[in-house]
XYZ file of C-alpha atoms in Angstrom:
729
model
C -128.895 -10.342 142.382
C -127.760 -7.641 144.770
C -130.559 -5.118 145.397
C -128.647 -3.664 148.373
C -125.965 -2.182 146.079
C -125.212 1.490 146.708
C -127.648 3.614 144.621
C -126.603 6.415 142.248
C -127.992 9.871 142.561
C -130.869 10.329 140.125
C -129.260 12.950 137.969
C -125.661 11.608 138.017
C -125.930 9.501 134.869
C -124.086 10.493 131.659
C -126.880 11.699 129.297
C -127.846 9.529 126.396
C -126.693 10.780 122.927
C -130.161 11.979 121.958
C -129.879 14.800 124.587
C -128.658 16.895 121.574
C -132.271 17.257 120.524
C -133.018 19.353 123.584
C -136.279 19.797 125.502
C -139.670 19.226 123.790
C -142.409 21.813 124.420
C -144.617 18.795 125.097
C -143.693 15.127 124.847
C -144.995 14.229 121.319
C -148.229 12.284 120.883
C -148.127 12.025 117.083
C -145.625 11.465 114.167
C -146.267 15.060 113.099
C -144.940 16.342 116.456
C -141.948 14.047 116.174
C -141.211 15.452 112.658
C -141.317 18.978 114.062
C -138.819 17.998 116.790
C -136.511 16.410 114.114
C -136.957 12.909 115.522
C -136.958 9.879 113.326
C -137.991 7.633 116.255
C -138.622 7.570 119.950
C -136.321 5.959 122.440
C -139.069 5.276 124.949
C -142.825 5.345 124.469
C -145.072 5.647 127.492
C -148.605 4.312 127.231
C -151.144 5.734 129.763
C -154.842 5.419 130.562
C -154.974 9.160 131.507
C -155.041 12.281 129.421
C -151.496 13.608 129.073
C -151.109 16.660 131.216
C -147.532 17.984 131.430
C -147.630 18.658 135.224
C -145.613 17.001 138.095
C -148.840 15.713 139.738
C -149.217 13.165 136.860
C -147.024 10.135 136.750
C -146.472 9.950 132.968
C -145.420 13.655 132.884
C -142.941 13.309 135.705
C -141.475 10.093 134.322
C -141.384 11.352 130.756
C -139.585 14.624 131.733
C -137.195 12.623 133.876
C -136.257 10.346 131.021
C -136.013 13.369 128.756
C -133.534 14.923 131.224
C -131.479 11.720 130.935
C -131.150 12.350 127.210
C -133.859 9.970 125.864
C -136.506 10.874 123.299
C -139.827 10.159 124.988
C -143.240 9.896 123.270
C -146.673 9.458 124.860
C -149.661 7.353 123.704
C -152.534 8.575 125.807
C -155.821 6.693 126.209
C -155.434 4.560 123.001
C -158.242 2.510 121.630
C -157.400 -0.878 123.033
C -159.508 -2.933 120.692
C -156.683 -3.344 118.166
C -152.885 -2.969 118.121
C -152.837 -0.123 115.485
C -153.203 2.820 117.932
C -150.124 1.459 119.779
C -148.121 1.909 116.489
C -148.946 5.626 116.268
C -145.363 6.678 117.193
C -143.609 3.783 115.542
C -141.286 1.353 117.124
C -139.314 2.600 120.233
C -135.610 2.057 120.165
C -135.426 0.917 123.828
C -138.757 -0.040 125.420
C -142.464 0.660 126.077
C -143.432 1.889 129.531
C -147.090 0.977 130.339
C -149.239 2.453 133.154
C -153.000 2.600 133.818
C -152.565 6.187 134.903
C -152.871 7.982 138.255
C -155.602 5.548 139.452
C -156.186 1.808 139.364
C -158.379 1.364 136.291
C -160.968 -0.712 138.235
C -161.268 1.901 140.931
C -161.551 4.539 138.218
C -164.259 2.785 136.278
C -166.483 1.206 138.949
C -168.183 2.345 142.185
C -168.041 0.543 145.491
C -171.254 -1.204 144.454
C -169.514 -2.493 141.247
C -171.530 -0.200 139.079
C -169.959 1.345 136.011
C -169.059 5.050 136.441
C -170.327 7.373 133.710
C -167.448 9.813 134.093
C -163.687 9.921 134.327
C -161.901 12.835 135.981
C -158.691 12.003 134.090
C -160.273 12.190 130.611
C -161.152 15.169 128.419
C -164.604 16.550 129.211
C -164.894 14.080 132.091
C -165.852 11.318 129.562
C -166.077 7.822 130.902
C -165.176 4.611 129.069
C -161.907 5.798 127.558
C -159.854 3.101 129.273
C -160.300 -0.692 129.514
C -160.748 -2.771 132.658
C -157.401 -3.843 134.029
C -155.674 -1.341 131.712
C -152.081 -2.452 132.454
C -152.847 -5.994 131.266
C -154.782 -4.894 128.158
C -152.305 -2.208 127.060
C -149.310 -4.496 127.553
C -150.874 -7.280 125.527
C -151.697 -4.881 122.682
C -148.120 -3.614 122.736
C -146.954 -7.164 122.416
C -149.165 -7.649 119.404
C -147.878 -4.421 117.791
C -144.151 -5.064 118.442
C -143.564 -8.542 119.749
C -139.872 -8.247 120.516
C -139.754 -4.746 122.111
C -139.253 -4.846 125.934
C -142.225 -3.813 128.019
C -141.927 -2.389 131.547
C -145.076 -1.826 133.572
C -145.413 0.563 136.470
C -147.709 3.114 138.144
C -150.175 2.522 140.966
C -152.145 -0.347 139.278
C -149.022 -2.349 138.638
C -147.675 -1.467 142.066
C -150.719 -2.623 144.000
C -151.137 -5.756 141.931
C -147.545 -6.952 141.974
C -148.357 -10.054 144.075
C -151.292 -12.378 144.201
C -154.022 -10.024 145.349
C -157.733 -10.095 146.092
C -159.692 -8.468 143.295
C -162.990 -6.976 144.517
C -164.619 -6.847 141.100
C -164.161 -10.499 140.189
C -164.391 -11.477 143.912
C -161.386 -13.746 143.738
C -157.631 -13.741 144.252
C -155.813 -12.957 140.991
C -152.245 -13.735 140.215
C -149.539 -11.016 139.799
C -150.268 -8.621 136.979
C -146.764 -9.231 135.718
C -147.886 -12.688 134.456
C -151.110 -11.600 132.799
C -149.520 -8.575 131.148
C -146.565 -10.645 129.788
C -144.345 -7.701 130.679
C -140.514 -8.078 131.076
C -140.215 -6.106 134.343
C -142.556 -4.536 136.940
C -141.481 -1.404 138.707
C -143.529 -0.645 141.892
C -143.753 2.410 144.160
C -142.154 5.680 143.150
C -140.150 4.212 140.346
C -137.724 7.001 139.309
C -134.583 5.258 140.496
C -135.302 1.917 138.972
C -136.613 3.239 135.648
C -133.621 5.562 135.058
C -131.173 2.780 135.839
C -133.077 0.350 133.623
C -133.255 2.868 130.708
C -129.563 3.409 130.681
C -128.760 -0.347 130.931
C -131.212 -1.066 128.115
C -129.450 1.608 126.075
C -126.177 -0.333 126.652
C -127.758 -3.483 125.321
C -129.096 -5.230 128.465
C -132.560 -6.749 128.368
C -134.931 -5.781 131.270
C -135.830 -9.373 132.072
C -132.094 -9.937 132.899
C -132.106 -7.061 135.504
C -132.311 -8.775 138.826
C -130.664 -6.305 141.066
C -132.904 -3.187 140.924
C -134.776 -2.218 144.098
C -138.470 -1.617 143.645
C -138.833 -4.178 140.881
C -140.516 -7.584 140.403
C -139.671 -10.235 137.814
C -140.165 -13.934 137.105
C -137.751 -16.765 137.717
C -137.599 -20.402 136.781
C -135.697 -21.298 140.012
C -134.501 -19.114 142.965
C -130.747 -18.348 142.936
C -128.629 -20.763 144.926
C -126.625 -18.173 146.836
C -129.728 -16.768 148.690
C -131.217 -18.119 151.865
C -134.977 -18.947 151.272
C -136.907 -18.447 154.502
C -140.377 -19.783 154.762
C -142.964 -17.140 155.750
C -144.476 -19.389 158.438
C -141.245 -19.045 160.389
C -141.525 -15.306 160.423
C -145.225 -15.197 161.232
C -146.830 -18.567 162.072
C -150.362 -19.036 160.747
C -150.955 -22.294 162.534
C -151.505 -25.676 160.895
C -150.778 -25.356 157.206
C -152.609 -27.483 154.700
C -150.663 -27.979 151.457
C -151.717 -28.857 147.985
C -150.386 -32.304 147.067
C -147.503 -31.871 144.713
C -147.340 -34.672 142.088
C -143.544 -34.275 141.890
C -143.035 -35.056 145.592
C -143.148 -38.482 147.077
C -143.824 -37.355 150.621
C -145.761 -34.360 151.690
C -146.317 -33.706 155.351
C -149.866 -32.552 156.129
C -148.900 -29.752 158.539
C -145.926 -28.098 160.213
C -144.434 -29.591 163.306
C -143.335 -27.566 166.339
C -140.549 -25.180 165.474
C -140.561 -26.230 161.825
C -142.174 -25.142 158.541
C -142.520 -26.592 155.067
C -140.946 -24.577 152.301
C -143.701 -23.246 150.040
C -143.996 -23.288 146.272
C -142.752 -25.675 143.627
C -140.912 -28.775 144.558
C -140.408 -30.108 141.042
C -137.555 -32.652 141.093
C -136.705 -31.712 144.771
C -137.444 -33.011 148.166
C -139.406 -31.134 150.820
C -137.230 -28.730 152.737
C -137.488 -28.319 156.486
C -136.113 -25.257 158.167
C -135.346 -24.664 161.874
C -136.286 -21.510 163.740
C -132.653 -20.569 164.240
C -132.483 -19.921 160.518
C -134.229 -16.609 161.215
C -130.964 -15.048 162.356
C -128.424 -17.297 160.771
C -128.211 -15.437 157.477
C -127.990 -11.731 156.732
C -131.219 -9.992 155.779
C -129.772 -8.618 152.537
C -129.251 -12.171 151.318
C -132.495 -13.578 152.561
C -135.706 -13.985 150.643
C -139.032 -14.820 152.278
C -141.104 -17.380 150.474
C -144.816 -16.513 150.702
C -147.563 -19.073 150.293
C -147.900 -19.577 146.585
C -150.644 -18.158 144.405
C -152.745 -21.379 144.298
C -152.572 -21.683 148.005
C -153.757 -18.144 148.818
C -156.486 -18.415 146.226
C -157.953 -21.281 148.100
C -157.057 -20.377 151.732
C -158.157 -16.898 152.989
C -156.299 -17.406 156.282
C -153.038 -17.773 154.363
C -153.974 -14.834 152.149
C -154.220 -12.653 155.277
C -150.932 -14.192 156.562
C -149.234 -13.294 153.284
C -150.643 -9.833 153.283
C -149.258 -9.163 156.808
C -145.789 -10.375 155.689
C -145.797 -8.169 152.636
C -146.661 -5.112 154.716
C -143.969 -5.913 157.323
C -141.363 -5.927 154.573
C -141.893 -2.407 153.300
C -139.193 -0.447 155.158
C -136.344 0.189 152.665
C -133.913 0.037 155.604
C -134.647 -3.575 156.565
C -137.023 -5.131 154.005
C -136.156 -8.539 152.656
C -136.873 -9.832 149.143
C -140.093 -11.760 148.625
C -140.797 -14.885 146.646
C -144.134 -16.329 145.602
C -144.836 -19.320 143.377
C -147.076 -18.749 140.345
C -147.587 -22.100 138.609
C -144.233 -23.180 137.168
C -142.622 -19.770 137.822
C -141.492 -17.873 140.883
C -142.324 -14.214 141.314
C -139.369 -12.382 142.864
C -139.983 -8.986 144.459
C -136.872 -6.982 145.393
C -137.008 -4.667 148.495
C -138.602 -1.227 148.075
C -136.717 1.663 146.406
C -134.553 4.038 148.442
C -136.570 7.313 148.934
C -135.386 10.349 147.040
C -133.319 12.951 148.866
C -134.515 16.552 149.098
C -131.962 17.542 146.425
C -133.235 14.809 144.031
C -136.901 15.730 144.690
C -136.135 19.357 144.003
C -134.397 18.524 140.705
C -137.345 16.394 139.703
C -139.887 19.178 140.302
C -137.619 21.694 138.632
C -137.865 19.845 135.252
C -139.414 21.983 132.446
C -143.067 21.089 132.858
C -145.455 23.294 130.862
C -148.044 22.808 133.559
C -150.866 22.373 131.062
C -152.747 19.664 129.115
C -151.362 18.730 125.737
C -152.669 21.008 122.934
C -154.291 17.951 121.242
C -157.177 18.309 123.783
C -158.052 21.732 122.389
C -159.091 23.256 125.704
C -161.323 20.332 126.745
C -162.203 20.315 130.403
C -160.198 17.767 132.391
C -161.495 17.708 136.044
C -158.336 16.173 137.562
C -156.267 18.980 135.919
C -158.652 21.704 137.198
C -158.329 20.297 140.707
C -154.496 20.640 140.939
C -154.054 23.505 138.500
C -153.028 25.928 141.244
C -151.742 23.504 143.892
C -148.205 22.504 144.883
C -147.075 19.077 146.030
C -144.616 19.583 148.871
C -143.794 16.023 149.946
C -144.310 12.327 149.315
C -145.176 9.354 151.487
C -147.320 8.852 154.608
C -146.538 7.154 157.906
C -150.189 7.070 159.033
C -150.725 3.557 157.907
C -154.485 3.706 157.460
C -155.445 0.152 156.463
C -157.909 1.237 153.729
C -155.365 3.458 151.979
C -153.053 2.690 149.058
C -150.494 5.432 149.734
C -148.310 3.421 151.993
C -148.200 0.416 149.656
C -147.223 2.789 146.778
C -145.219 5.646 148.175
C -143.984 4.177 151.446
C -143.892 5.443 155.004
C -140.792 7.575 154.796
C -141.562 11.198 154.201
C -139.660 12.842 151.289
C -139.896 16.586 151.419
C -138.908 19.304 148.978
C -136.916 22.387 149.971
C -138.624 25.697 150.603
C -136.742 27.242 147.709
C -138.102 24.595 145.277
C -141.661 25.051 146.514
C -141.257 28.807 146.182
C -139.976 28.449 142.563
C -143.013 26.384 141.673
C -145.425 28.962 143.196
C -143.728 31.628 141.133
C -144.142 29.432 138.025
C -147.813 29.114 138.705
C -148.141 32.871 139.129
C -146.213 33.626 135.873
C -147.248 30.790 133.549
C -150.600 29.234 134.437
C -153.530 30.808 132.762
C -156.346 31.961 135.020
C -154.302 32.326 138.220
C -156.006 34.832 140.516
C -153.519 34.855 143.343
C -154.964 31.812 145.243
C -152.823 28.741 145.710
C -155.437 26.012 146.126
C -153.206 23.632 148.166
C -149.769 23.184 149.666
C -149.833 19.579 150.498
C -149.419 15.974 149.497
C -150.786 12.649 150.708
C -151.201 14.269 154.175
C -151.153 18.021 154.651
C -149.038 18.220 157.812
C -146.293 15.618 157.491
C -143.792 17.984 155.768
C -140.242 17.250 157.048
C -141.552 14.909 159.760
C -139.905 11.557 160.370
C -137.963 9.469 162.807
C -135.602 11.301 165.111
C -132.918 8.693 164.630
C -132.114 7.275 161.177
C -130.676 4.126 162.726
C -133.947 3.431 164.555
C -135.885 4.194 161.396
C -133.849 1.619 159.466
C -134.741 -1.117 161.948
C -138.433 -0.138 162.475
C -141.094 -2.581 161.388
C -144.188 -0.707 162.714
C -147.096 -0.446 160.380
C -147.866 3.053 161.547
C -145.889 5.786 163.361
C -149.112 7.277 164.927
C -151.140 4.259 165.855
C -152.176 3.171 168.513
C -150.317 6.273 169.725
C -147.722 8.626 168.301
C -144.270 6.966 168.500
C -141.942 8.607 170.973
C -139.187 8.492 168.242
C -141.264 10.510 165.795
C -140.347 14.151 165.176
C -143.627 16.030 165.320
C -142.144 19.576 164.920
C -144.468 21.546 162.686
C -142.125 24.487 162.742
C -140.722 23.931 159.155
C -144.251 23.729 157.790
C -145.278 26.916 159.607
C -142.296 28.778 158.178
C -143.093 27.450 154.744
C -146.711 28.704 154.936
C -145.509 32.122 156.029
C -142.925 32.334 153.321
C -145.288 31.438 150.519
C -147.957 33.871 151.828
C -145.448 36.639 151.329
C -144.701 35.906 147.707
C -145.590 38.736 145.307
C -148.858 38.058 143.577
C -150.011 35.489 146.139
C -153.210 36.631 147.862
C -154.083 33.502 149.786
C -152.749 29.988 150.366
C -155.333 27.248 151.071
C -154.745 23.796 152.498
C -156.920 21.235 150.730
C -154.987 17.950 151.410
C -156.252 15.760 154.147
C -155.099 16.851 157.612
C -153.751 14.301 160.164
C -155.394 15.985 163.170
C -153.852 13.858 165.818
C -150.424 15.088 164.685
C -151.711 18.678 164.408
C -152.594 18.558 168.168
C -148.842 18.186 168.858
C -148.457 21.807 167.737
C -151.102 24.378 168.774
C -149.032 27.037 167.018
C -149.631 25.064 163.743
C -153.346 24.849 164.303
C -153.574 28.526 165.034
C -151.573 29.288 161.864
C -153.700 26.985 159.821
C -157.054 28.196 161.057
C -156.106 31.835 160.943
C -154.664 32.025 157.453
C -155.284 28.846 155.398
C -158.856 27.729 155.736
C -161.297 28.847 153.095
C -164.370 28.545 155.245
C -164.260 24.720 155.374
C -161.465 22.335 156.432
C -161.771 18.634 155.527
C -160.576 16.018 158.017
C -161.179 12.279 158.216
C -162.273 10.834 161.588
C -163.760 7.965 159.427
C -165.875 6.662 162.324
C -166.806 7.180 165.981
C -166.634 3.658 167.380
C -163.419 2.015 168.682
C -163.961 -1.265 166.860
C -163.887 0.057 163.302
C -161.314 2.668 164.206
C -158.909 0.077 165.501
C -159.220 -1.901 162.226
C -158.571 1.318 160.281
C -155.620 2.364 162.539
C -157.240 5.723 163.120
C -157.421 7.696 166.448
C -160.513 7.763 168.645
C -163.248 10.182 168.212
C -162.141 12.007 171.372
C -159.049 13.184 169.408
C -161.354 14.668 166.776
C -163.254 16.479 169.568
C -160.083 17.968 170.929
C -159.047 19.173 167.493
C -162.583 20.526 166.875
C -162.371 22.634 170.142
C -159.109 24.109 168.990
C -160.365 24.784 165.544
C -163.443 26.641 166.797
C -161.440 28.558 169.394
C -158.873 29.794 166.875
C -161.575 30.536 164.344
C -163.358 32.794 166.909
C -160.076 34.487 167.796
C -159.436 35.204 164.040
C -163.058 36.518 163.741
C -163.940 33.910 161.047
C -166.923 31.675 160.573
C -165.371 28.362 159.594
C -166.429 24.731 159.656
C -164.894 21.287 159.736
C -165.924 18.872 157.049
C -165.525 15.345 158.476
C -165.242 12.318 156.174
C -166.642 8.845 157.102
C -166.514 5.374 155.690
C -169.392 2.992 155.530
C -169.049 -0.828 155.659
C -165.391 -0.897 156.547
C -164.167 -4.253 157.829
C -164.747 -4.544 161.580
C -167.921 -2.380 161.365
C -171.172 -3.852 162.691
C -174.755 -2.581 162.195
C -174.583 -1.401 165.823
C -171.470 0.610 165.066
C -173.183 2.345 162.162
C -176.184 3.104 164.312
C -173.972 4.798 166.900
C -172.317 6.781 164.139
C -175.739 7.927 162.800
C -176.778 9.009 166.279
C -173.542 10.975 166.691
C -174.119 12.688 163.381
C -177.696 13.599 164.364
C -176.575 14.793 167.732
C -173.900 17.042 166.154
C -176.213 18.267 163.441
C -174.386 16.829 160.471
C -176.204 15.775 157.244
C -173.944 14.029 154.809
C -174.512 14.923 151.164
C -172.548 12.139 149.439
C -171.203 8.957 150.956
C -169.572 5.822 149.719
C -168.994 2.418 151.173
C -165.525 0.978 151.669
C -164.013 -0.059 148.380
C -161.515 -2.934 148.780
C -158.600 -1.796 146.670
C -155.913 -4.370 145.749
C -153.180 -5.135 148.354
C -154.584 -2.936 151.199
C -154.639 -4.400 154.681
C -158.318 -3.634 154.982
C -158.930 -5.605 151.795
C -157.229 -8.647 153.416
C -159.632 -8.162 156.341
C -162.563 -7.948 153.883
C -161.600 -11.094 151.977
C -160.178 -13.333 154.775
C -162.371 -11.946 157.636
C -159.162 -12.020 159.709
C -157.131 -9.097 161.053
C -153.605 -8.976 159.583
C -152.629 -6.173 161.970
C -151.554 -8.998 164.277
C -150.324 -12.492 163.613
C -152.902 -14.552 161.711
C -153.692 -18.012 162.930
C -156.457 -20.578 162.331
C -157.962 -19.515 165.598
C -157.863 -15.778 164.968
C -160.987 -13.824 165.841
C -163.267 -13.265 162.851
C -163.584 -9.793 161.626
C -167.204 -8.577 161.032
C -167.469 -7.695 157.373
C -170.382 -6.157 155.417
C -170.240 -8.102 152.125
C -173.801 -8.402 150.971
C -175.203 -5.585 148.867
C -178.162 -5.068 151.272
C -175.926 -4.729 154.338
C -173.486 -2.404 152.578
C -176.517 -0.284 151.523
C -177.798 -0.275 155.166
C -174.396 1.036 156.348
C -174.525 3.832 153.808
C -178.147 4.524 154.806
C -177.064 5.072 158.419
C -174.757 7.835 157.194
C -177.667 9.414 155.348
C -180.289 8.844 158.029
C -182.031 12.087 156.979
C -182.802 10.930 153.440
C -186.432 9.656 153.079
C -185.223 7.100 150.434
C -183.353 5.325 153.226
C -186.128 5.385 155.899
C -187.769 2.046 155.020
C -184.403 0.204 155.146
C -183.557 1.881 158.455
C -186.915 1.182 160.041
C -186.640 -2.484 159.172
C -183.014 -2.602 160.590
C -183.944 -0.744 163.781
C -186.805 -3.086 164.521
C -184.523 -6.095 163.883
C -181.891 -4.616 166.224
C -184.410 -4.015 168.980
C -184.215 -0.241 168.627
C -187.694 0.554 167.500
C -187.608 3.344 170.162
C -185.575 5.358 167.571
C -188.509 5.374 165.182
C -190.785 8.275 165.689
C -191.404 11.942 164.998
C -189.572 13.555 167.914
C -186.115 15.109 168.026
C -184.783 12.072 169.855
C -185.802 9.756 167.086
C -183.467 8.796 164.152
C -186.188 8.221 161.475
C -189.830 9.245 161.359
C -192.666 6.759 161.519
C -194.368 7.803 158.240
C -193.000 7.861 154.752
C -193.321 10.929 152.368
C -195.287 9.997 149.213
C -193.060 9.165 146.243
C -190.076 8.148 148.372
C -188.673 4.894 149.763
C -190.090 1.423 149.021
C -193.455 1.089 147.098
C -196.441 0.878 149.371
C -194.930 2.760 152.323
C -198.013 4.927 152.596
C -198.901 8.444 151.884
C -197.148 11.440 153.261
C -198.382 12.734 156.661
C -198.188 16.482 157.132
C -195.127 17.378 159.181
C -195.724 19.426 162.277
C -193.837 22.699 162.604
C -191.800 21.366 165.540
C -190.728 18.390 163.493
C -189.605 20.248 160.376
C -185.970 19.651 159.553
C -183.612 22.624 159.440
C -183.279 24.152 156.031
C -180.405 22.616 154.029
C -177.585 24.714 152.890
C -175.472 23.641 149.963
C -172.175 22.291 150.967
C -168.878 23.278 149.266
C -167.679 21.013 146.535
C -164.515 19.403 147.728
C -161.678 18.280 145.470
C -161.630 14.893 143.789
C -159.529 12.527 145.891
C -158.129 9.085 145.722
C -157.987 8.220 149.325
C -156.801 4.708 148.866
C -159.794 3.713 146.754
C -162.191 5.033 149.420
C -164.191 8.121 148.634
C -165.021 10.517 151.442
C -168.160 12.337 152.370
C -169.138 15.939 151.768
C -171.227 17.311 154.620
C -173.344 20.184 155.584
C -174.002 21.253 159.166
C -177.177 22.693 160.500
C -176.540 25.998 162.046
């Protein structure tokens, strides 16, 4: 195994022989389409839980077109009926392998709300129809593929496989589940942006190699019987000491120490036929990082011990920089899960080539014009970069795309805008977004690549912006101006989430944004007002929001425009107390905000905030047995209370809020004056049964008339939905 080997440029491979068939109008979804293309078989078949839309914002489309550019014949099985193996045989037997993904979202996040209720819709399905994918889609699809073609290799990837690559807390079953690689029975797991690993794997499979024998691909995970002997196995407790470590008794070992001694640690995992290994602290520097693997607490251990789960989560996130990350090892029963370091980010040239592939930028004709909300959202938008160095603990972007920003060139972005203008039906001259995971991180990054390669910070902007971070928004300003000048483009909007603490580093950028690129409303995400929750989220203080708001309003006035900020907030995030939510509700009332739709924190797999939720410890710092407990709203009633504070103006929430305010000793906030949070009497037909009849509201107490808020785009903000707001004016 040598995952540090020099990588090949993405488009430097000799094309597979099937390149002679040329480019398909759409990747085929039926045997009839294969016949029209002159194919007798597919080389690769991709199975996805999403509708197939041939657009670079959708994972299957970009992977499919990339493999096609490498010369492979690629077919797509979209949203198959998972109750039998027959739908997985629709395109026949692939010559090389099946690639399986749940789609652009984790299937559990897609199907269930933060209250574990089944959603009735699915933005990635035709006509927004829910129920077209199974729970834990990667596992189910992979098992059905195995039933259909037992000996065909299976490679899993996408965000669901990526975030479930290790033992992970699963919110919906309320337990720690083992790696998805074991349950799916796949041969190889590719995590993160998997273009490099998948292209290399495809060419090697074409040469006769089996994916389960590929141990040297970065960004992959696989199973081993025993670790290789030429690697130094470093126990995780030497890297980040969790305190006294209780071990499960191993029946194969004669002597098991109960806890670690000073300066020592017990090697985790299986000890079948072997003695317990003790490692000295000097081992931390005695071996090169590229030949060192960190052994995490095994799956059985983290299932039983929340403290060690938080410890493992912290270690996983510290080993995410491609420049210095070490391989990880975690025992799963009689197998070891090996996770190679993250993939090397794509260069600008490679990213440009990827987005220049011949996408039709439309849903497959098989959907016959059905409405697909996710497609409508990005139909006229352009993705200009990848990655995010914000490190928000509730977000899945960092775990999947990484912290290093990968930006496209201005020429590539301009070509895509021209394609939208010339090819996409219904274009009216408005580009709905120039963005990505974060709107204003284009071409930002560390000033020194050597420093970047050694950095182990979880965020480049928290608790303050790193002095080594380049915050020059000049390239983004030039891009905005260039795209505005394109023939046929009337307006360019920015709909991606804005990192406003970064924006404050460039007043010129804020002026440019506010003057030309806000369509009346700009969404930003302060998430909370109180320092406790904000520190657990790794978000800036509310004073930073206020500074940005002042600039926004000032530049809006100078431009002669009436524009409003739309702030997003999270309820029930780990580290949030009832008092914190009360203060947020009072802030919202003081500033005249009434939130239309809110959601509580949803613990997505692998996120740092999920480790806080499950373990009630903070993995942002070393986790020990004596670590401070993190206040966590877990019960349904408390989570509803936190949401109710965000919608303090809704009569349905008043009974719950009155009870909470009395319990908190804040009955002074119950009344009918402007200084009160909730009124004393309940309107008839609202709230709990028996709350009393509605008392006429005096004129001075009448709430301001509500104005309908704009419908914001559908987002996957790390499995946490935001809030749409309206402001009383």
